[in-house]
Short mmCIF file of C-alpha atoms and ligand atoms in Angstrom, two decimals:
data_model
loop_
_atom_site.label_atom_id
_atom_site.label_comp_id
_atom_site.label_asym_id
_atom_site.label_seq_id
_atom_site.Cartn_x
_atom_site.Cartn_y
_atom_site.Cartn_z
CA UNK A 163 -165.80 -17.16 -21.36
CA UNK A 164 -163.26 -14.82 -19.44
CA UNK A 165 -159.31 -15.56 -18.47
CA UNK A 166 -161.23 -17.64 -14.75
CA UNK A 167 -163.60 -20.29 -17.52
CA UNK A 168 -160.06 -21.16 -19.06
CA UNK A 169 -159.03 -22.53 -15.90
CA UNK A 170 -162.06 -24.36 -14.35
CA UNK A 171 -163.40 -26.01 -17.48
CA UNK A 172 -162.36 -27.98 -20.36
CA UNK A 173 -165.18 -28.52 -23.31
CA UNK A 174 -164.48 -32.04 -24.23
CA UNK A 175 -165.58 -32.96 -20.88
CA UNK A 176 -169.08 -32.58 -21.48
CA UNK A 177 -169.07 -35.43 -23.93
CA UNK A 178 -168.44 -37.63 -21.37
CA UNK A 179 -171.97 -39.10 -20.97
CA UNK A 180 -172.50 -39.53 -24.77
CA UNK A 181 -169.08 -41.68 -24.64
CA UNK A 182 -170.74 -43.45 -22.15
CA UNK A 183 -174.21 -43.94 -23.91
CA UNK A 184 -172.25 -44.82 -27.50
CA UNK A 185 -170.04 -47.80 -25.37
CA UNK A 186 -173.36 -49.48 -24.43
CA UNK A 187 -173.76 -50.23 -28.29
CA UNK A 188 -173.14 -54.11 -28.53
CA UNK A 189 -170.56 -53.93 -31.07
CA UNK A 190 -168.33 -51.24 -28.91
CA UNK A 191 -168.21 -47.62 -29.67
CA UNK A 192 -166.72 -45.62 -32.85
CA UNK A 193 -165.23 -42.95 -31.57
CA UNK A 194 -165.05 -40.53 -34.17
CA UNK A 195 -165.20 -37.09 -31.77
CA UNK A 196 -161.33 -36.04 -32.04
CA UNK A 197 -158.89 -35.90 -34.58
CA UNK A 198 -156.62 -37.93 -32.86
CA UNK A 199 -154.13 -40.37 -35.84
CA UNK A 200 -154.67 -43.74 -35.16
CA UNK A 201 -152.37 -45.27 -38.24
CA UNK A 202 -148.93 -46.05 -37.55
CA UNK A 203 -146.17 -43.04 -37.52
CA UNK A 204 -143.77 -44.14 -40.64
CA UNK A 205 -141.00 -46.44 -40.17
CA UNK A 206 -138.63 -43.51 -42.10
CA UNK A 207 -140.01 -41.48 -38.96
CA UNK A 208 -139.30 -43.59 -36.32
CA UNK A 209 -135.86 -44.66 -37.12
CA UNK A 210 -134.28 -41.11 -37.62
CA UNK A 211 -135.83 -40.63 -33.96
CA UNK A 212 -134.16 -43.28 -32.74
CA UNK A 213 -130.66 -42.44 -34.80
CA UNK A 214 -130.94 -38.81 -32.49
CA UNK A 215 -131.62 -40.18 -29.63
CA UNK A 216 -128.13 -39.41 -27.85
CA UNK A 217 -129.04 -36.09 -27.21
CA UNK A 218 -126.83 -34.68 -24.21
CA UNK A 219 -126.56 -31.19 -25.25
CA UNK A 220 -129.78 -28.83 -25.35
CA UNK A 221 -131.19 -28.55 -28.78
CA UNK A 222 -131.14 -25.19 -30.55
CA UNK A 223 -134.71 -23.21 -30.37
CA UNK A 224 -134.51 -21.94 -33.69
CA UNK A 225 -134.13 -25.45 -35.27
CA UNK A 226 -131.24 -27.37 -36.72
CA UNK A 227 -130.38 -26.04 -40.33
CA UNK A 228 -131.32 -28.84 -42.01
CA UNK A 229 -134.91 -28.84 -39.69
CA UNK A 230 -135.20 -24.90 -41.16
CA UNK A 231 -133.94 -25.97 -44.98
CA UNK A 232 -136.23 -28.93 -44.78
CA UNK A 233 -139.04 -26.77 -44.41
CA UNK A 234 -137.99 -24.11 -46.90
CA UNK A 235 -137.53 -27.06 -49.65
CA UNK A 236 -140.85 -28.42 -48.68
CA UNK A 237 -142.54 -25.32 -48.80
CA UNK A 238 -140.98 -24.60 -52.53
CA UNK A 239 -142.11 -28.52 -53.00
CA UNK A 240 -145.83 -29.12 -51.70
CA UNK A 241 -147.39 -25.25 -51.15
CA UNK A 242 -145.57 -23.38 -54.43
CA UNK A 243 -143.98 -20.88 -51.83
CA UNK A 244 -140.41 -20.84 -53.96
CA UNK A 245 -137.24 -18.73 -51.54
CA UNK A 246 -139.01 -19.23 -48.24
CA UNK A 247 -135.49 -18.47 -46.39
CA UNK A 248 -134.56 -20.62 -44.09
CA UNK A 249 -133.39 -18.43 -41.31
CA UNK A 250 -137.71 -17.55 -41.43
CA UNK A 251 -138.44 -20.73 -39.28
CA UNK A 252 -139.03 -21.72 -36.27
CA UNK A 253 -140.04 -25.24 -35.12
CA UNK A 254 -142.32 -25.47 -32.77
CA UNK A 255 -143.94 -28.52 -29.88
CA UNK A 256 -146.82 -29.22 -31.95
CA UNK A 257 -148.99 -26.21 -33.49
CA UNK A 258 -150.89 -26.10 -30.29
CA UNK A 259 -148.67 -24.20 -28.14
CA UNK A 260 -148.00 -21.57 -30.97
CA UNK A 261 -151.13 -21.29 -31.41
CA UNK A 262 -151.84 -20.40 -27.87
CA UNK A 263 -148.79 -18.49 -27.62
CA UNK A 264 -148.97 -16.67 -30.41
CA UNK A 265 -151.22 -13.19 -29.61
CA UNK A 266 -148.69 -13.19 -26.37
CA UNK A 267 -145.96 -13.43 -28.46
CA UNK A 268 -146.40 -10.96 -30.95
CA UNK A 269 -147.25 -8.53 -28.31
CA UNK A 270 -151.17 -8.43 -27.93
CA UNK A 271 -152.18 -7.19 -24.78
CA UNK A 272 -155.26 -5.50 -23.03
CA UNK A 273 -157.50 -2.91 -26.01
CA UNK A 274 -156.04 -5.21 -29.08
CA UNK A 275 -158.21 -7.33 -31.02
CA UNK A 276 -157.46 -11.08 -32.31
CA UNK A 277 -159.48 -11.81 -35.38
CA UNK A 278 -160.06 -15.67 -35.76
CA UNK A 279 -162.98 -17.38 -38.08
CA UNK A 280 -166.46 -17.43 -37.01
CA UNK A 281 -166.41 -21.41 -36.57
CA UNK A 282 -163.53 -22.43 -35.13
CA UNK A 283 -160.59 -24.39 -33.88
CA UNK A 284 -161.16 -22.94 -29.60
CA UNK A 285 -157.45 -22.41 -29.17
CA UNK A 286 -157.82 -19.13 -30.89
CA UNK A 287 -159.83 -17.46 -28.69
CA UNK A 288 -157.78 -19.29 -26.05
CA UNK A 289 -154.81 -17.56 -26.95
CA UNK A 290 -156.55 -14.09 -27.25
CA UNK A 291 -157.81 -14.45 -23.55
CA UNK A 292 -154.40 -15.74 -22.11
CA UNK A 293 -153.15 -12.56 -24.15
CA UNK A 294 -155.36 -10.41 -22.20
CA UNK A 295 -156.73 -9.45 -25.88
CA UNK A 296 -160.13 -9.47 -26.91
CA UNK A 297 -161.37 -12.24 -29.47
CA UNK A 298 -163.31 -11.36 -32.69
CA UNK A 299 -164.73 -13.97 -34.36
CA UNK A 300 -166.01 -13.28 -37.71
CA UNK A 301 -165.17 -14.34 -41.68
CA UNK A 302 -165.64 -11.02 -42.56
CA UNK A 303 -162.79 -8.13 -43.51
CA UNK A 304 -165.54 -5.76 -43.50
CA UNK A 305 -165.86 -6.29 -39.76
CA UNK A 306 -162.09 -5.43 -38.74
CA UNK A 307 -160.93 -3.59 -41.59
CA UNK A 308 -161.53 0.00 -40.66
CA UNK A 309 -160.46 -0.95 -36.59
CA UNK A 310 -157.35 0.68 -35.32
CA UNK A 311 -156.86 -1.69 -32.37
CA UNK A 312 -156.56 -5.54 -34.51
CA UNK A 313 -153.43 -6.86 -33.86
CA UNK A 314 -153.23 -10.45 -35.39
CA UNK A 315 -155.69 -11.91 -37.87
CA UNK A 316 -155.65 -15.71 -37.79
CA UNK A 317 -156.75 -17.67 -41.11
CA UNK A 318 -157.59 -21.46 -41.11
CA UNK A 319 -157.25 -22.66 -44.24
CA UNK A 320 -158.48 -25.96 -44.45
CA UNK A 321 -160.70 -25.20 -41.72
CA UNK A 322 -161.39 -27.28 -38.52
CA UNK A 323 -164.24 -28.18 -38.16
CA UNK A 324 -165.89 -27.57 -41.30
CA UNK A 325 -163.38 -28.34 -43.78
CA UNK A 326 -163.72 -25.25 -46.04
CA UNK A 327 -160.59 -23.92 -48.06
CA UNK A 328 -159.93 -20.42 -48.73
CA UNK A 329 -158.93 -19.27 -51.95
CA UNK A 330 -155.65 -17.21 -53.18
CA UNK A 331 -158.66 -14.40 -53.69
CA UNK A 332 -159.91 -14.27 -50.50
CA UNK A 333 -156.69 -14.71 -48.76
CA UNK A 334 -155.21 -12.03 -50.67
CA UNK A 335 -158.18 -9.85 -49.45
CA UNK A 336 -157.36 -10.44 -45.72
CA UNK A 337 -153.63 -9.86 -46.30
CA UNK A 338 -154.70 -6.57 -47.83
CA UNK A 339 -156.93 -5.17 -45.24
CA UNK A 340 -154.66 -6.80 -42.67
CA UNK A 341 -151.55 -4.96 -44.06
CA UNK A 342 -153.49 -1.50 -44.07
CA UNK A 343 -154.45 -1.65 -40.31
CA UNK A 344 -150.88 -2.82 -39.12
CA UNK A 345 -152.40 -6.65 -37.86
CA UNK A 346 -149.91 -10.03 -38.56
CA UNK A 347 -151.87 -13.00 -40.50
CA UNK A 348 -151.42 -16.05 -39.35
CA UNK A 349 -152.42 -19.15 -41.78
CA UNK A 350 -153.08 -22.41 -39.38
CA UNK A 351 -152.79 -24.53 -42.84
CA UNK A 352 -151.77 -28.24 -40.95
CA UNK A 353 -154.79 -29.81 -42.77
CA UNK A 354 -153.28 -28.71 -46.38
CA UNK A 355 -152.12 -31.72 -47.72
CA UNK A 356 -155.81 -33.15 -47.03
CA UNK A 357 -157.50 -32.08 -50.22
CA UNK A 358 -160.68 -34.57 -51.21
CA UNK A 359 -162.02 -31.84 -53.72
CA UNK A 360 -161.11 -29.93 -56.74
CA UNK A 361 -159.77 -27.29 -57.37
CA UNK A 362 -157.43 -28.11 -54.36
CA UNK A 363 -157.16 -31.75 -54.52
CA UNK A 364 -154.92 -31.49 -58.16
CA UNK A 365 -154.04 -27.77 -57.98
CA UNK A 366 -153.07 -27.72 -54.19
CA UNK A 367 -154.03 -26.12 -51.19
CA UNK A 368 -153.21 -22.10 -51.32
CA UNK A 369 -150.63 -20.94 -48.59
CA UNK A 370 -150.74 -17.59 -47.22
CA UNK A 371 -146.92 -17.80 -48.40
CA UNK A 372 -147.84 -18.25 -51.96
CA UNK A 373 -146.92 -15.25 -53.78
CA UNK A 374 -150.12 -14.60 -55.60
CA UNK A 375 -151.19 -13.96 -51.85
CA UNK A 376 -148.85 -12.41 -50.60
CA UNK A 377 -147.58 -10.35 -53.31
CA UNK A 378 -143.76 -11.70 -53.16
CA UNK A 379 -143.17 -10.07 -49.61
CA UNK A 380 -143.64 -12.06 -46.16
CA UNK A 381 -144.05 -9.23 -44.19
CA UNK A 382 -146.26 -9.44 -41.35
CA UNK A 383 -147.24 -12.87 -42.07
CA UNK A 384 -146.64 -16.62 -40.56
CA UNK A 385 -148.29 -19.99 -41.29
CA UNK A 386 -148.72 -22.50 -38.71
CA UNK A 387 -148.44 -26.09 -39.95
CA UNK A 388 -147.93 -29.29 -38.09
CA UNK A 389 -147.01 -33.03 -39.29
CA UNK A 390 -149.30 -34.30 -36.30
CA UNK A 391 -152.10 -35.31 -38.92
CA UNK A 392 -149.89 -35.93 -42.25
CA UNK A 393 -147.32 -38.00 -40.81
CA UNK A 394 -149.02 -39.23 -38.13
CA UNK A 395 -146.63 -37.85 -35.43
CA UNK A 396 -149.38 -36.45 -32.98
CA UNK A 397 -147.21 -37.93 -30.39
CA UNK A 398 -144.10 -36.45 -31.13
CA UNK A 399 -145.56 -32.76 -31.05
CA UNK A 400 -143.74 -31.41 -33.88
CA UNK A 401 -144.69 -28.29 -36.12
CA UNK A 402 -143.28 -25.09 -37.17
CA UNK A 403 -144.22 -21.49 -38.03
CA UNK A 404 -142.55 -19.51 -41.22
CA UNK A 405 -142.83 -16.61 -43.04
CA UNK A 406 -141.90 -13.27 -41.52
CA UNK A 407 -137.93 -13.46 -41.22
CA UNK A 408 -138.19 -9.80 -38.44
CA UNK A 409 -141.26 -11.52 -36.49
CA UNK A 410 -139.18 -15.08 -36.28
CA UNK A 411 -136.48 -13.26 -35.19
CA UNK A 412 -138.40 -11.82 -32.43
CA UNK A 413 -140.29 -15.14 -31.61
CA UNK A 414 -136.90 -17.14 -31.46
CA UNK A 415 -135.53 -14.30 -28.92
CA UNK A 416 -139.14 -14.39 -26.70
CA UNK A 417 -139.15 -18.77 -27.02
CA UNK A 418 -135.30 -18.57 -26.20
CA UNK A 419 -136.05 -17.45 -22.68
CA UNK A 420 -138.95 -19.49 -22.24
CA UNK A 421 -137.61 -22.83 -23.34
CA UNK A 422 -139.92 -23.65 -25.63
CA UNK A 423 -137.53 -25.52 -27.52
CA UNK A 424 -138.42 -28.57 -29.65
CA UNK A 425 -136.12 -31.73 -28.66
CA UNK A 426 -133.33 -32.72 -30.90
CA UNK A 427 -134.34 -36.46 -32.03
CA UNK A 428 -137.85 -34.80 -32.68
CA UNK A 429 -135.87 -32.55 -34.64
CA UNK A 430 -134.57 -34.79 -36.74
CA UNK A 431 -137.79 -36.73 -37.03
CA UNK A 432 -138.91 -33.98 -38.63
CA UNK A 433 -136.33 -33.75 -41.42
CA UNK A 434 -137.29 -37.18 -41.94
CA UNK A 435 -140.66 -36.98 -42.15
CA UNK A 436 -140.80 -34.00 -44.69
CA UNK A 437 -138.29 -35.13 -46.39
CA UNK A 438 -140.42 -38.06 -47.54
CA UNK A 439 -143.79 -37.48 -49.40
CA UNK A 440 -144.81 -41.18 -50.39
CA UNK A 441 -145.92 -41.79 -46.58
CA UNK A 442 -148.03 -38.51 -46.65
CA UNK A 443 -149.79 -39.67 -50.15
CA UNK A 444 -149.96 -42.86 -48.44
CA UNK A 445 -151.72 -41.61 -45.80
CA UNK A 446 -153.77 -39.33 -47.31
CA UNK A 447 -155.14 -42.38 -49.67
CA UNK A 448 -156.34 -43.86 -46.42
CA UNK A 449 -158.08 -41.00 -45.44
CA UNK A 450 -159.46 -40.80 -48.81
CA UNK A 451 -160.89 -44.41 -48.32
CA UNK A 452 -162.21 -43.69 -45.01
CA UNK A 453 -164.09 -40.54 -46.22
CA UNK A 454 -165.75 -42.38 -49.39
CA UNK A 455 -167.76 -45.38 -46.72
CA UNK A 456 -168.17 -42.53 -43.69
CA UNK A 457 -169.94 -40.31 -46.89
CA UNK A 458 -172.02 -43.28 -48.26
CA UNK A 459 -172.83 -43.64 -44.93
CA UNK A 460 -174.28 -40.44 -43.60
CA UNK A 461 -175.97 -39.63 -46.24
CA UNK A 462 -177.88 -42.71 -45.94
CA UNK A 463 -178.87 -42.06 -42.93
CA UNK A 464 -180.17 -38.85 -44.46
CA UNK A 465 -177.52 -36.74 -43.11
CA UNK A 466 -176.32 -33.57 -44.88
CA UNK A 467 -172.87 -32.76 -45.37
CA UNK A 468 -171.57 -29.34 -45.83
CA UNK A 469 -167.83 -28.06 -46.84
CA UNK A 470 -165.48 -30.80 -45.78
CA UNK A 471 -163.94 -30.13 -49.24
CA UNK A 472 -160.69 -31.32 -46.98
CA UNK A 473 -159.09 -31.69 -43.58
CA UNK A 474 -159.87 -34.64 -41.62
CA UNK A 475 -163.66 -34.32 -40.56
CA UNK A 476 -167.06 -34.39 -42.37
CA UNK A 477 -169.50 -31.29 -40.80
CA UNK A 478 -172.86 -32.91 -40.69
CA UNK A 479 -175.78 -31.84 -39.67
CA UNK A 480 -180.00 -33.68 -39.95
CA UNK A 481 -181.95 -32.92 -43.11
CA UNK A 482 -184.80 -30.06 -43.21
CA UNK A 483 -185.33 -27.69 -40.17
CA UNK A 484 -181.96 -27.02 -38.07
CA UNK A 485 -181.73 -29.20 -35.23
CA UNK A 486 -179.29 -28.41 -31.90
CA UNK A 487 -176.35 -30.27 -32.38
CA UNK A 488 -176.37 -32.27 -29.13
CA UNK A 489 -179.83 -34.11 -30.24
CA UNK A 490 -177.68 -35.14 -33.39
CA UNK A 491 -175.04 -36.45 -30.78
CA UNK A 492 -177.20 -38.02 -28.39
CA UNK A 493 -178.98 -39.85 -31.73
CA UNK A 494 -175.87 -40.57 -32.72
CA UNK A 495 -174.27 -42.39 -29.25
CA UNK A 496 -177.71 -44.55 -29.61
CA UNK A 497 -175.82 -45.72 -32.58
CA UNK A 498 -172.69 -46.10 -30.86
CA UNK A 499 -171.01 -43.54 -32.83
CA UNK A 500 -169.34 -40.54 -30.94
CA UNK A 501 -169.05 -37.57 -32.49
CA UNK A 502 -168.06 -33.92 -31.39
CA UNK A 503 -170.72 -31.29 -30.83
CA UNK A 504 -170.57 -28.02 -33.65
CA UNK A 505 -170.93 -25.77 -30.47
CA UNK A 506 -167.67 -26.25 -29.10
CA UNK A 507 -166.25 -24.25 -32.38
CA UNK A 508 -168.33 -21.38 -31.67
CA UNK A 509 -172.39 -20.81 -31.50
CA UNK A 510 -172.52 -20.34 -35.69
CA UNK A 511 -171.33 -24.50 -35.64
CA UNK A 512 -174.59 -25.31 -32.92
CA UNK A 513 -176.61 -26.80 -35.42
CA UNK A 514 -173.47 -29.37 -36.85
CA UNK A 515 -171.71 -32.59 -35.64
CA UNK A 516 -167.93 -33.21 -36.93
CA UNK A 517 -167.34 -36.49 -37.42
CA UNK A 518 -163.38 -37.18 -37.75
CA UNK A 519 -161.66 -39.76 -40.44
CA UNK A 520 -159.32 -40.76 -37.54
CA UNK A 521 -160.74 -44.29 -37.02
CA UNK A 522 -159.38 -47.41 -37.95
CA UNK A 523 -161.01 -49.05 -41.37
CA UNK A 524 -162.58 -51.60 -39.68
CA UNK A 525 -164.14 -49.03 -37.01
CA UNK A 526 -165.00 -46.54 -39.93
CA UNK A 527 -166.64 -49.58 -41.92
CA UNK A 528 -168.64 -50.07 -38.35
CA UNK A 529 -169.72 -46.58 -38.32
CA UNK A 530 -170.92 -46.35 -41.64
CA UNK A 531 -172.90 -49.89 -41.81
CA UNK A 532 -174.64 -48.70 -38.33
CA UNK A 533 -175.60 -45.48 -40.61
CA UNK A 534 -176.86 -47.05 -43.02
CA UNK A 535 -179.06 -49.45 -40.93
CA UNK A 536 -180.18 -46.19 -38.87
C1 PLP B 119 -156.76 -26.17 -36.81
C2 PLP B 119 -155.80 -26.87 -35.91
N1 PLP B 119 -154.69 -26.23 -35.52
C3 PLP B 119 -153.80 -26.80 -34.71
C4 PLP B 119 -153.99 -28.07 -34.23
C5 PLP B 119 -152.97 -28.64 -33.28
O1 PLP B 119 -152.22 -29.65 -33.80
P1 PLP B 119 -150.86 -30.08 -33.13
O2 PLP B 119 -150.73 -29.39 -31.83
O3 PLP B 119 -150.93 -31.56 -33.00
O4 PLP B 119 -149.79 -29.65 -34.09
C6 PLP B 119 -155.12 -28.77 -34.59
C7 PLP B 119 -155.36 -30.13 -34.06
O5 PLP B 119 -156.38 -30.73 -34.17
C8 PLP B 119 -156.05 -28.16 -35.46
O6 PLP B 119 -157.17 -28.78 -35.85
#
């Protein structure tokens, strides 16, 4: 796919006929192809959006200080990253954007490489392309670490699609390598505080901010995160990046002229939001729920589920001999169940469904007694 395939397709089109095919079931479909929240954004949420909302003045792009110290005391909170300073944040409109932004941002350009995983979220390899950069897509160090030309590593860590968490070993390893050849990492950790399995689910997701990963100094590295799926604030686009205090500086300079500024009662929505962690246990309980029937489910139905140790989606694929992941989809719309096809996150992911936890309870319970009669 060159710079031209960005512009003339989009690859959740293609599901379009399976939607179709899973709303002829008679009990309506179960849409489970998108990781969209469905649950209601808190009440703590909404009303510190509403308290902002005379906003006649143009919010600051580098966040409000309590937006930036919000984060930092979170960080030290939830991820064990202790001193983050608060003058190393930047909010951004959803993760999304910076995601997409990001290899323009930090300067990559024609003969630079972006490293992003193997199976992955697409807006990577977007962001490469728009960059004019060329997209790598591989787990391994051992294929970048002796390139002069990487510029940016990204890590996902819980992974979309598949779930899998990376540990303060192998993120250390990446820093490493990345450090030697010059490249910024860039964690994409907004499914962190979605942990089903242990270690992480009592000891904690690791951040690439964590000091046993990054060896006390946050040079040359960001994380990504996003309350979109914690908080349920998908609709408010509202994330930030941290970590490097010289490469926030230069991103606050570069989203100065471009606007990209987050608006003020959003702002504040996000103070309020990560301010308060009994909504995001809350929500994460619900989740949990959800998972358990979906799991009981699938593997009824003599489905195999691999990773999903955490995040919001279960990567499934049939029993036995590997099977292209858009029979699994078509078998599944028969059932009325939509899921999304393991081949839009890269040809490794062609022989896996992901099937999100974003559905309502009763729509999950739907999905799962359909499995089990399957
Ligand atoms: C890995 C990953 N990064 C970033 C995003 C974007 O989230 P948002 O733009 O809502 O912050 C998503 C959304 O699904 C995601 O899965």
């Amino acid at each position: 796919m060159g710079f031209a395939a960005l512009t003339d397709s989009y690859p959740w089109d293609a599901i379009a006929p399976y939607a179709e095919r899973a709303r002829r079931h008679p009990q309506g479909a179960v849409d489970l192809s998108v990781g969209t929240p469905v649950d209601p954004t808190p009440a703590v949420v909404q009303e510190a959006l509403i308290a902002a909302a005379d906003a006649p003045g143009y919010p600051t792009t580098h966040g409000t200080a309590d937006v930036r110290e919000t984060v930092a005391g979170w960080f030290a909170r939830r991820r064990g990253v202790v001193g983050l300073d608060p003058q190393a944040v930047l909010p951004t409109v959803g993760s999304k954007e910076a995601v997409a932004l990001l290899p323009s941002l930090v300067g990559a350009g024609p003969g630079d490489v972006v490293v992003h995983p193997e199976i992955a979220y697409p807006t990577y390899d977007v962001g490469a392309r728009l960059a004019g950069a060329t997209p790598l897509a591989t787990d391994e160090v051992a294929q970048w670490e002796s390139r002069s030309d990487v510029k940016l590593v990204w890590l996902n860590s819980p992974a979309n699609p598949h779930g899998a968490v990376r540990s303060v070993e192998e993120l250390a390893k990446v820093v490493a390598a990345a450090r030697r050849v010059g490249a910024v990492v860039v964690s994409d950790e907004c499914y962190a505080e979605l942990a089903w399995e242990d270690p992480y689910r009592t000891g904690g997701v690791p951040s690439l901010l964590d000091p046993r990963v990054s060896g006390g100094s946050h040079e040359g590295l960001l994380v990504a995160y996003s309350l979109s799926k914690q908080s349920n604030l998908a609709g408010y686009r509202a994330a930030f990046l941290a970590g490097d205090p010289a490469l926030v500086a230069d991103l606050v300079r570069l989203r100065r002229h471009m606007g990209m500024i987050v608006p003020a009662p959003v702002q504040a929505a996000m103070v309020a939001a990560l301010s308060d962690d009994a909504h995001v246990s809350a929500q994460r309980e619900r989740y949990g729920a959800r998972r358990r029937i979906l799991v009981e489910g699938v593997t009824a139905a003599g489905l195999v589920i691999d990773h999903s140790e955490a995040g919001l989606y279960l990567w499934v694929r049939p029993e036995g001999p590997a099977q292209d992941c858009w029979h699994t989809v078509a078998d599944l719309a028969d059932l009325g169940i939509l899921v999304g096809p393991g081949a839009f996150y890269g040809p490794a992911g062609s022989g896996h469904v992901r099937m999100a936890l974003t559905a309502t309870d009763e729509r999950v319970a739907q999905a799962a007694a359909r499995l089990q009669g399957a």
